[in-house]
């Protein structure tokens, strides 16, 4: 009884199992004959190679089974290799990308931990042409798009503004933080290191060198979400292979790839339309500058002094907008007392000393290059400065010609002060620019100081400041001073020049040979300058609108009435004219009424002041040459002038660049009021030539 009941229950359980098998096999073509064979289902069938005894109806399926164990083993192998690759990449970025390198020193002991010293850059959304649109974003927002699609991001910025550091920060963040974890793999490629490889090859090489994957074995990239960072599009000669990767090859690798490209804005014309998102890195704001300095210094007193220097000194403030230059300032003053560097010339001599020594240490070439008066390789840098002045640019062709010696060529390139500006497909010539404009300005001044034939009166203010500083304790030459007679300087420039000129005799010679102009907004600077030198003449530029004069009237009158001026000082007053030189007729009656009010309220004691001409927007003084009483006004001019019934007009005339007269109309009554406070410099005719007196 017990055995019978057991068999019955077993058969019922087996029937239920068969019903389940029937459902599984009802759509399987391979089982149709088995399911249609009624007799085959009536008797027990013993399955071959079975270890257990089966009671009830059995089905033996003679079909080829998939090798599930093999497939599972292969998937596990792929997954293991992918995980291995990902972990090694993360370890690389957390290790080698964890530090910011110093531009002035070589050696790991001088590196700075990225997580401690990185200051968030000012990143703004940009339009198709790379111009900022005003919306500031952070790194999280740049990668906030979670769509699983092909994405391209362009980040532009000027040299030294932190593009490479930003790339390292993105890779480091992927390896160590959460906001980029949706990317399965991240690869950072420095484009200038591509050589003959394609981007695709560099990508694969990068993955293989960070994993145990054989080169013939491929990961299933199409299934992975990959972040590819291409740093320095502007530094690549063969841009076509980067463009090919962005437009074609990247789609073959993965449909979910995000590509970040960095470049100078001027070099993106070929790819900007391929970019779905565009961003621009802006210079450091004063807040960013202060934060960066505070992070760099353990000594709080040093940080405070450098912050004050950057806030107060116009030159320091200008270069501190560039993250690279601010980082250099911090490095320099962290190892050098600020008092030792009195001028910008001292600053750049020290910078070039460290840059050249860094290259020598990095390449282990101590003693190979000649040391000059200030730093190693002066003769080579002078050659570079001469090259730039002759051609107004530095090209690969000119570099090879000027530096045929391989060691000298490598020295110039290895200093990292030159970066690729453009590449011509037509003539295969690379054009370089200086990493920062002040590097070029210093070398131009250095070249002119050593060979005065390269001096030009059109040099920039910074070049002239460097040149003044390079004279050091040497006296200014008469030739140098003669070339300055055509220049007109502001009080601000003169105060900066005073910091550069070390010899008192040079300062006095420089001031006595300089023309100084100033505006109503520069009165405080003018007071500082007058305390440093007793000038004999100064040029005051008077605002052309009544509104400007009224706003600054009290300060102007206080300056001229209360300040103790040097005896015999002459002020020459010029009226500012913002119109172009080819506009021959101007109505200055409103402006002259302000000048009349000014003269009525000033009380000169130890100085004289005269209204003598017009100062125009192209930085040229035009003295009055004639007074025209007999006006023959055309209809157009009469239409523009609103003349009262009893009002008579005269014209003060100046000689323009075309050697014809410009006329400035005022009323006869105004002229009579000002006549004693004016000077007219007529043109003297001698031997059929016009001589300006």
PDB file of N, CA and C in Angstrom, residues 7-82:
ATOM      1  N   UNK A   7       4.383   5.417  -5.609  1.00  0.00           N
ATOM      2  CA  UNK A   7       4.527   5.410  -7.056  1.00  0.00           C
ATOM      3  C   UNK A   7       3.517   6.317  -7.721  1.00  0.00           C
ATOM      4  N   UNK A   8       2.270   6.282  -7.150  1.00  0.00           N
ATOM      5  CA  UNK A   8       1.220   7.156  -7.722  1.00  0.00           C
ATOM      6  C   UNK A   8       1.625   8.622  -7.618  1.00  0.00           C
ATOM      7  N   UNK A   9       2.089   9.061  -6.468  1.00  0.00           N
ATOM      8  CA  UNK A   9       2.492  10.458  -6.259  1.00  0.00           C
ATOM      9  C   UNK A   9       3.676  10.824  -7.161  1.00  0.00           C
ATOM     10  N   UNK A  10       4.561   9.873  -7.344  1.00  0.00           N
ATOM     11  CA  UNK A  10       5.724  10.132  -8.183  1.00  0.00           C
ATOM     12  C   UNK A  10       5.332  10.326  -9.635  1.00  0.00           C
ATOM     13  N   UNK A  11       4.354   9.461 -10.099  1.00  0.00           N
ATOM     14  CA  UNK A  11       3.888   9.588 -11.488  1.00  0.00           C
ATOM     15  C   UNK A  11       3.180  10.918 -11.697  1.00  0.00           C
ATOM     16  N   UNK A  12       2.368  11.361 -10.719  1.00  0.00           N
ATOM     17  CA  UNK A  12       1.649  12.645 -10.830  1.00  0.00           C
ATOM     18  C   UNK A  12       2.657  13.810 -10.901  1.00  0.00           C
ATOM     19  N   UNK A  13       3.675  13.734 -10.092  1.00  0.00           N
ATOM     20  CA  UNK A  13       4.701  14.790 -10.111  1.00  0.00           C
ATOM     21  C   UNK A  13       5.433  14.818 -11.440  1.00  0.00           C
ATOM     22  N   UNK A  14       5.689  13.622 -11.972  1.00  0.00           N
ATOM     23  CA  UNK A  14       6.381  13.536 -13.258  1.00  0.00           C
ATOM     24  C   UNK A  14       5.535  14.093 -14.382  1.00  0.00           C
ATOM     25  N   UNK A  15       4.162  13.844 -14.317  1.00  0.00           N
ATOM     26  CA  UNK A  15       3.253  14.391 -15.329  1.00  0.00           C
ATOM     27  C   UNK A  15       3.288  15.911 -15.326  1.00  0.00           C
ATOM     28  N   UNK A  16       3.307  16.494 -14.133  1.00  0.00           N
ATOM     29  CA  UNK A  16       3.372  17.967 -14.042  1.00  0.00           C
ATOM     30  C   UNK A  16       4.670  18.481 -14.671  1.00  0.00           C
ATOM     31  N   UNK A  17       5.749  17.778 -14.439  1.00  0.00           N
ATOM     32  CA  UNK A  17       7.037  18.174 -15.014  1.00  0.00           C
ATOM     33  C   UNK A  17       6.995  18.125 -16.530  1.00  0.00           C
ATOM     34  N   UNK A  18       6.324  17.055 -17.051  1.00  0.00           N
ATOM     35  CA  UNK A  18       6.212  16.913 -18.496  1.00  0.00           C
ATOM     36  C   UNK A  18       5.390  18.028 -19.107  1.00  0.00           C
ATOM     37  N   UNK A  19       4.334  18.450 -18.388  1.00  0.00           N
ATOM     38  CA  UNK A  19       3.523  19.562 -18.882  1.00  0.00           C
ATOM     39  C   UNK A  19       4.379  20.834 -19.001  1.00  0.00           C
ATOM     40  N   UNK A  20       5.260  21.012 -18.035  1.00  0.00           N
ATOM     41  CA  UNK A  20       6.150  22.179 -18.066  1.00  0.00           C
ATOM     42  C   UNK A  20       7.131  22.098 -19.238  1.00  0.00           C
ATOM     43  N   UNK A  21       7.629  20.901 -19.479  1.00  0.00           N
ATOM     44  CA  UNK A  21       8.543  20.697 -20.609  1.00  0.00           C
ATOM     45  C   UNK A  21       7.829  20.931 -21.917  1.00  0.00           C
ATOM     46  N   UNK A  22       6.536  20.480 -21.991  1.00  0.00           N
ATOM     47  CA  UNK A  22       5.756  20.688 -23.218  1.00  0.00           C
ATOM     48  C   UNK A  22       5.656  22.163 -23.553  1.00  0.00           C
ATOM     49  N   UNK A  23       5.416  23.018 -22.556  1.00  0.00           N
ATOM     50  CA  UNK A  23       5.304  24.459 -22.796  1.00  0.00           C
ATOM     51  C   UNK A  23       6.621  25.031 -23.314  1.00  0.00           C
ATOM     52  N   UNK A  24       7.707  24.527 -22.765  1.00  0.00           N
ATOM     53  CA  UNK A  24       9.018  25.027 -23.204  1.00  0.00           C
ATOM     54  C   UNK A  24       9.299  24.648 -24.644  1.00  0.00           C
ATOM     55  N   UNK A  25       8.864  23.454 -25.039  1.00  0.00           N
ATOM     56  CA  UNK A  25       9.232  22.924 -26.340  1.00  0.00           C
ATOM     57  C   UNK A  25       8.189  23.124 -27.417  1.00  0.00           C
ATOM     58  N   UNK A  26       7.062  23.725 -27.071  1.00  0.00           N
ATOM     59  CA  UNK A  26       5.977  23.769 -28.053  1.00  0.00           C
ATOM     60  C   UNK A  26       6.310  24.608 -29.273  1.00  0.00           C
ATOM     61  N   UNK A  27       7.239  25.571 -29.137  1.00  0.00           N
ATOM     62  CA  UNK A  27       7.641  26.400 -30.280  1.00  0.00           C
ATOM     63  C   UNK A  27       8.989  25.995 -30.853  1.00  0.00           C
ATOM     64  N   UNK A  28       9.546  24.913 -30.378  1.00  0.00           N
ATOM     65  CA  UNK A  28      10.867  24.488 -30.855  1.00  0.00           C
ATOM     66  C   UNK A  28      10.726  23.543 -32.029  1.00  0.00           C
ATOM     67  N   UNK A  29      11.223  24.001 -33.181  1.00  0.00           N
ATOM     68  CA  UNK A  29      11.087  23.169 -34.391  1.00  0.00           C
ATOM     69  C   UNK A  29      11.782  21.832 -34.244  1.00  0.00           C
ATOM     70  N   UNK A  30      12.857  21.888 -33.499  1.00  0.00           N
ATOM     71  CA  UNK A  30      13.645  20.665 -33.387  1.00  0.00           C
ATOM     72  C   UNK A  30      12.923  19.552 -32.645  1.00  0.00           C
ATOM     73  N   UNK A  31      11.870  19.915 -31.901  1.00  0.00           N
ATOM     74  CA  UNK A  31      11.153  18.921 -31.085  1.00  0.00           C
ATOM     75  C   UNK A  31       9.825  18.487 -31.692  1.00  0.00           C
ATOM     76  N   UNK A  32       9.512  18.932 -32.919  1.00  0.00           N
ATOM     77  CA  UNK A  32       8.202  18.629 -33.488  1.00  0.00           C
ATOM     78  C   UNK A  32       7.967  17.127 -33.621  1.00  0.00           C
ATOM     79  N   UNK A  33       8.955  16.380 -34.072  1.00  0.00           N
ATOM     80  CA  UNK A  33       8.770  14.934 -34.249  1.00  0.00           C
ATOM     81  C   UNK A  33       8.521  14.247 -32.915  1.00  0.00           C
ATOM     82  N   UNK A  34       9.207  14.704 -31.871  1.00  0.00           N
ATOM     83  CA  UNK A  34       9.022  14.095 -30.549  1.00  0.00           C
ATOM     84  C   UNK A  34       7.620  14.339 -30.031  1.00  0.00           C
ATOM     85  N   UNK A  35       7.136  15.618 -30.218  1.00  0.00           N
ATOM     86  CA  UNK A  35       5.813  15.976 -29.702  1.00  0.00           C
ATOM     87  C   UNK A  35       4.700  15.300 -30.487  1.00  0.00           C
ATOM     88  N   UNK A  36       4.911  14.970 -31.778  1.00  0.00           N
ATOM     89  CA  UNK A  36       3.882  14.330 -32.606  1.00  0.00           C
ATOM     90  C   UNK A  36       3.886  12.794 -32.500  1.00  0.00           C
ATOM     91  N   UNK A  37       4.879  12.250 -31.859  1.00  0.00           N
ATOM     92  CA  UNK A  37       4.973  10.782 -31.752  1.00  0.00           C
ATOM     93  C   UNK A  37       4.260  10.311 -30.501  1.00  0.00           C
ATOM     94  N   UNK A  38       2.962   9.839 -30.658  1.00  0.00           N
ATOM     95  CA  UNK A  38       2.153   9.448 -29.500  1.00  0.00           C
ATOM     96  C   UNK A  38       2.720   8.209 -28.817  1.00  0.00           C
ATOM     97  N   UNK A  39       3.181   7.229 -29.637  1.00  0.00           N
ATOM     98  CA  UNK A  39       3.685   5.988 -29.056  1.00  0.00           C
ATOM     99  C   UNK A  39       4.950   6.233 -28.249  1.00  0.00           C
ATOM    100  N   UNK A  40       5.706   7.202 -28.675  1.00  0.00           N
ATOM    101  CA  UNK A  40       6.936   7.501 -27.943  1.00  0.00           C
ATOM    102  C   UNK A  40       6.660   8.019 -26.560  1.00  0.00           C
ATOM    103  N   UNK A  41       5.432   8.489 -26.318  1.00  0.00           N
ATOM    104  CA  UNK A  41       5.108   9.058 -25.016  1.00  0.00           C
ATOM    105  C   UNK A  41       4.393   8.056 -24.112  1.00  0.00           C
ATOM    106  N   UNK A  42       4.169   6.797 -24.604  1.00  0.00           N
ATOM    107  CA  UNK A  42       3.381   5.853 -23.821  1.00  0.00           C
ATOM    108  C   UNK A  42       4.238   4.976 -22.933  1.00  0.00           C
ATOM    109  N   UNK A  43       5.490   4.897 -23.236  1.00  0.00           N
ATOM    110  CA  UNK A  43       6.341   3.964 -22.488  1.00  0.00           C
ATOM    111  C   UNK A  43       7.553   4.701 -21.931  1.00  0.00           C
ATOM    112  N   UNK A  44       8.025   4.170 -20.791  1.00  0.00           N
ATOM    113  CA  UNK A  44       9.216   4.791 -20.200  1.00  0.00           C
ATOM    114  C   UNK A  44      10.412   4.659 -21.126  1.00  0.00           C
ATOM    115  N   UNK A  45      11.219   5.705 -21.181  1.00  0.00           N
ATOM    116  CA  UNK A  45      12.441   5.706 -21.996  1.00  0.00           C
ATOM    117  C   UNK A  45      13.608   6.071 -21.095  1.00  0.00           C
ATOM    118  N   UNK A  46      14.645   5.279 -21.158  1.00  0.00           N
ATOM    119  CA  UNK A  46      15.817   5.559 -20.312  1.00  0.00           C
ATOM    120  C   UNK A  46      16.769   6.500 -21.053  1.00  0.00           C
ATOM    121  N   UNK A  47      17.076   7.644 -20.416  1.00  0.00           N
ATOM    122  CA  UNK A  47      18.020   8.601 -21.014  1.00  0.00           C
ATOM    123  C   UNK A  47      19.436   8.094 -20.836  1.00  0.00           C
ATOM    124  N   UNK A  48      20.221   8.217 -21.895  1.00  0.00           N
ATOM    125  CA  UNK A  48      21.599   7.742 -21.835  1.00  0.00           C
ATOM    126  C   UNK A  48      22.445   8.637 -20.940  1.00  0.00           C
ATOM    127  N   UNK A  49      23.438   8.025 -20.331  1.00  0.00           N
ATOM    128  CA  UNK A  49      24.418   8.724 -19.496  1.00  0.00           C
ATOM    129  C   UNK A  49      23.775   9.395 -18.288  1.00  0.00           C
ATOM    130  N   UNK A  50      22.634   8.875 -17.858  1.00  0.00           N
ATOM    131  CA  UNK A  50      21.983   9.412 -16.666  1.00  0.00           C
ATOM    132  C   UNK A  50      22.404   8.602 -15.455  1.00  0.00           C
ATOM    133  N   UNK A  51      22.685   9.259 -14.386  1.00  0.00           N
ATOM    134  CA  UNK A  51      23.089   8.567 -13.172  1.00  0.00           C
ATOM    135  C   UNK A  51      21.883   8.186 -12.308  1.00  0.00           C
ATOM    136  N   UNK A  52      20.783   8.920 -12.454  1.00  0.00           N
ATOM    137  CA  UNK A  52      19.599   8.672 -11.619  1.00  0.00           C
ATOM    138  C   UNK A  52      18.609   7.772 -12.351  1.00  0.00           C
ATOM    139  N   UNK A  53      17.801   7.062 -11.599  1.00  0.00           N
ATOM    140  CA  UNK A  53      16.740   6.219 -12.152  1.00  0.00           C
ATOM    141  C   UNK A  53      15.484   7.048 -12.278  1.00  0.00           C
ATOM    142  N   UNK A  54      14.876   7.078 -13.469  1.00  0.00           N
ATOM    143  CA  UNK A  54      13.675   7.863 -13.716  1.00  0.00           C
ATOM    144  C   UNK A  54      12.485   6.926 -13.893  1.00  0.00           C
ATOM    145  N   UNK A  55      11.385   7.266 -13.269  1.00  0.00           N
ATOM    146  CA  UNK A  55      10.144   6.484 -13.407  1.00  0.00           C
ATOM    147  C   UNK A  55       9.117   7.366 -14.067  1.00  0.00           C
ATOM    148  N   UNK A  56       8.460   6.904 -15.092  1.00  0.00           N
ATOM    149  CA  UNK A  56       7.470   7.692 -15.815  1.00  0.00           C
ATOM    150  C   UNK A  56       7.937   7.969 -17.214  1.00  0.00           C
ATOM    151  N   UNK A  57       7.125   8.711 -17.938  1.00  0.00           N
ATOM    152  CA  UNK A  57       7.421   9.012 -19.336  1.00  0.00           C
ATOM    153  C   UNK A  57       8.646   9.911 -19.433  1.00  0.00           C
ATOM    154  N   UNK A  58       9.576   9.560 -20.312  1.00  0.00           N
ATOM    155  CA  UNK A  58      10.805  10.333 -20.485  1.00  0.00           C
ATOM    156  C   UNK A  58      10.942  10.776 -21.927  1.00  0.00           C
ATOM    157  N   UNK A  59      11.600  11.875 -22.140  1.00  0.00           N
ATOM    158  CA  UNK A  59      11.884  12.363 -23.495  1.00  0.00           C
ATOM    159  C   UNK A  59      13.380  12.532 -23.636  1.00  0.00           C
ATOM    160  N   UNK A  60      13.951  11.972 -24.671  1.00  0.00           N
ATOM    161  CA  UNK A  60      15.379  12.112 -24.954  1.00  0.00           C
ATOM    162  C   UNK A  60      15.531  13.036 -26.158  1.00  0.00           C
ATOM    163  N   UNK A  61      16.157  14.194 -25.961  1.00  0.00           N
ATOM    164  CA  UNK A  61      16.305  15.192 -27.027  1.00  0.00           C
ATOM    165  C   UNK A  61      17.714  15.086 -27.576  1.00  0.00           C
ATOM    166  N   UNK A  62      17.828  14.728 -28.850  1.00  0.00           N
ATOM    167  CA  UNK A  62      19.141  14.584 -29.496  1.00  0.00           C
ATOM    168  C   UNK A  62      19.432  15.832 -30.327  1.00  0.00           C
ATOM    169  N   UNK A  63      19.617  16.971 -29.661  1.00  0.00           N
ATOM    170  CA  UNK A  63      19.951  18.223 -30.362  1.00  0.00           C
ATOM    171  C   UNK A  63      21.272  18.753 -29.839  1.00  0.00           C
ATOM    172  N   UNK A  64      21.972  19.594 -30.676  1.00  0.00           N
ATOM    173  CA  UNK A  64      23.296  20.119 -30.289  1.00  0.00           C
ATOM    174  C   UNK A  64      23.120  21.249 -29.287  1.00  0.00           C
ATOM    175  N   UNK A  65      23.690  21.160 -28.139  1.00  0.00           N
ATOM    176  CA  UNK A  65      23.553  22.165 -27.084  1.00  0.00           C
ATOM    177  C   UNK A  65      24.589  23.290 -27.263  1.00  0.00           C
ATOM    178  N   UNK A  66      24.200  24.583 -27.030  1.00  0.00           N
ATOM    179  CA  UNK A  66      25.183  25.670 -27.075  1.00  0.00           C
ATOM    180  C   UNK A  66      26.192  25.515 -25.952  1.00  0.00           C
ATOM    181  N   UNK A  67      27.429  25.987 -26.247  1.00  0.00           N
ATOM    182  CA  UNK A  67      28.483  25.832 -25.251  1.00  0.00           C
ATOM    183  C   UNK A  67      28.403  26.970 -24.236  1.00  0.00           C
ATOM    184  N   UNK A  68      27.391  26.918 -23.377  1.00  0.00           N
ATOM    185  CA  UNK A  68      27.129  28.003 -22.421  1.00  0.00           C
ATOM    186  C   UNK A  68      28.288  28.212 -21.465  1.00  0.00           C
ATOM    187  N   UNK A  69      28.952  27.194 -21.095  1.00  0.00           N
ATOM    188  CA  UNK A  69      30.066  27.339 -20.154  1.00  0.00           C
ATOM    189  C   UNK A  69      31.212  28.128 -20.785  1.00  0.00           C
ATOM    190  N   UNK A  70      31.428  27.874 -22.101  1.00  0.00           N
ATOM    191  CA  UNK A  70      32.497  28.591 -22.807  1.00  0.00           C
ATOM    192  C   UNK A  70      32.163  30.075 -22.931  1.00  0.00           C
ATOM    193  N   UNK A  71      30.883  30.367 -23.321  1.00  0.00           N
ATOM    194  CA  UNK A  71      30.471  31.761 -23.478  1.00  0.00           C
ATOM    195  C   UNK A  71      30.560  32.498 -22.156  1.00  0.00           C
ATOM    196  N   UNK A  72      30.121  31.859 -21.116  1.00  0.00           N
ATOM    197  CA  UNK A  72      30.177  32.491 -19.811  1.00  0.00           C
ATOM    198  C   UNK A  72      31.622  32.777 -19.423  1.00  0.00           C
ATOM    199  N   UNK A  73      32.497  31.827 -19.737  1.00  0.00           N
ATOM    200  CA  UNK A  73      33.918  31.985 -19.425  1.00  0.00           C
ATOM    201  C   UNK A  73      34.523  33.144 -20.209  1.00  0.00           C
ATOM    202  N   UNK A  74      34.115  33.286 -21.500  1.00  0.00           N
ATOM    203  CA  UNK A  74      34.628  34.379 -22.333  1.00  0.00           C
ATOM    204  C   UNK A  74      34.137  35.731 -21.822  1.00  0.00           C
ATOM    205  N   UNK A  75      32.848  35.826 -21.454  1.00  0.00           N
ATOM    206  CA  UNK A  75      32.311  37.078 -20.909  1.00  0.00           C
ATOM    207  C   UNK A  75      33.034  37.468 -19.635  1.00  0.00           C
ATOM    208  N   UNK A  76      33.284  36.492 -18.793  1.00  0.00           N
ATOM    209  CA  UNK A  76      33.987  36.780 -17.552  1.00  0.00           C
ATOM    210  C   UNK A  76      35.397  37.280 -17.838  1.00  0.00           C
ATOM    211  N   UNK A  77      36.038  36.701 -18.862  1.00  0.00           N
ATOM    212  CA  UNK A  77      37.380  37.127 -19.237  1.00  0.00           C
ATOM    213  C   UNK A  77      37.372  38.569 -19.744  1.00  0.00           C
ATOM    214  N   UNK A  78      36.367  38.882 -20.600  1.00  0.00           N
ATOM    215  CA  UNK A  78      36.243  40.253 -21.112  1.00  0.00           C
ATOM    216  C   UNK A  78      36.017  41.230 -19.961  1.00  0.00           C
ATOM    217  N   UNK A  79      35.119  40.867 -19.091  1.00  0.00           N
ATOM    218  CA  UNK A  79      34.788  41.745 -17.977  1.00  0.00           C
ATOM    219  C   UNK A  79      36.004  41.957 -17.078  1.00  0.00           C
ATOM    220  N   UNK A  80      36.751  40.876 -16.854  1.00  0.00           N
ATOM    221  CA  UNK A  80      37.933  40.970 -16.007  1.00  0.00           C
ATOM    222  C   UNK A  80      38.979  41.884 -16.633  1.00  0.00           C
ATOM    223  N   UNK A  81      39.158  41.774 -17.950  1.00  0.00           N
ATOM    224  CA  UNK A  81      40.139  42.619 -18.631  1.00  0.00           C
ATOM    225  C   UNK A  81      39.693  44.075 -18.678  1.00  0.00           C
ATOM    226  N   UNK A  82      38.388  44.290 -18.857  1.00  0.00           N
ATOM    227  CA  UNK A  82      37.872  45.667 -18.839  1.00  0.00           C
ATOM    228  C   UNK A  82      38.085  46.295 -17.464  1.00  0.00           C
TER     229      UNK A  82
END
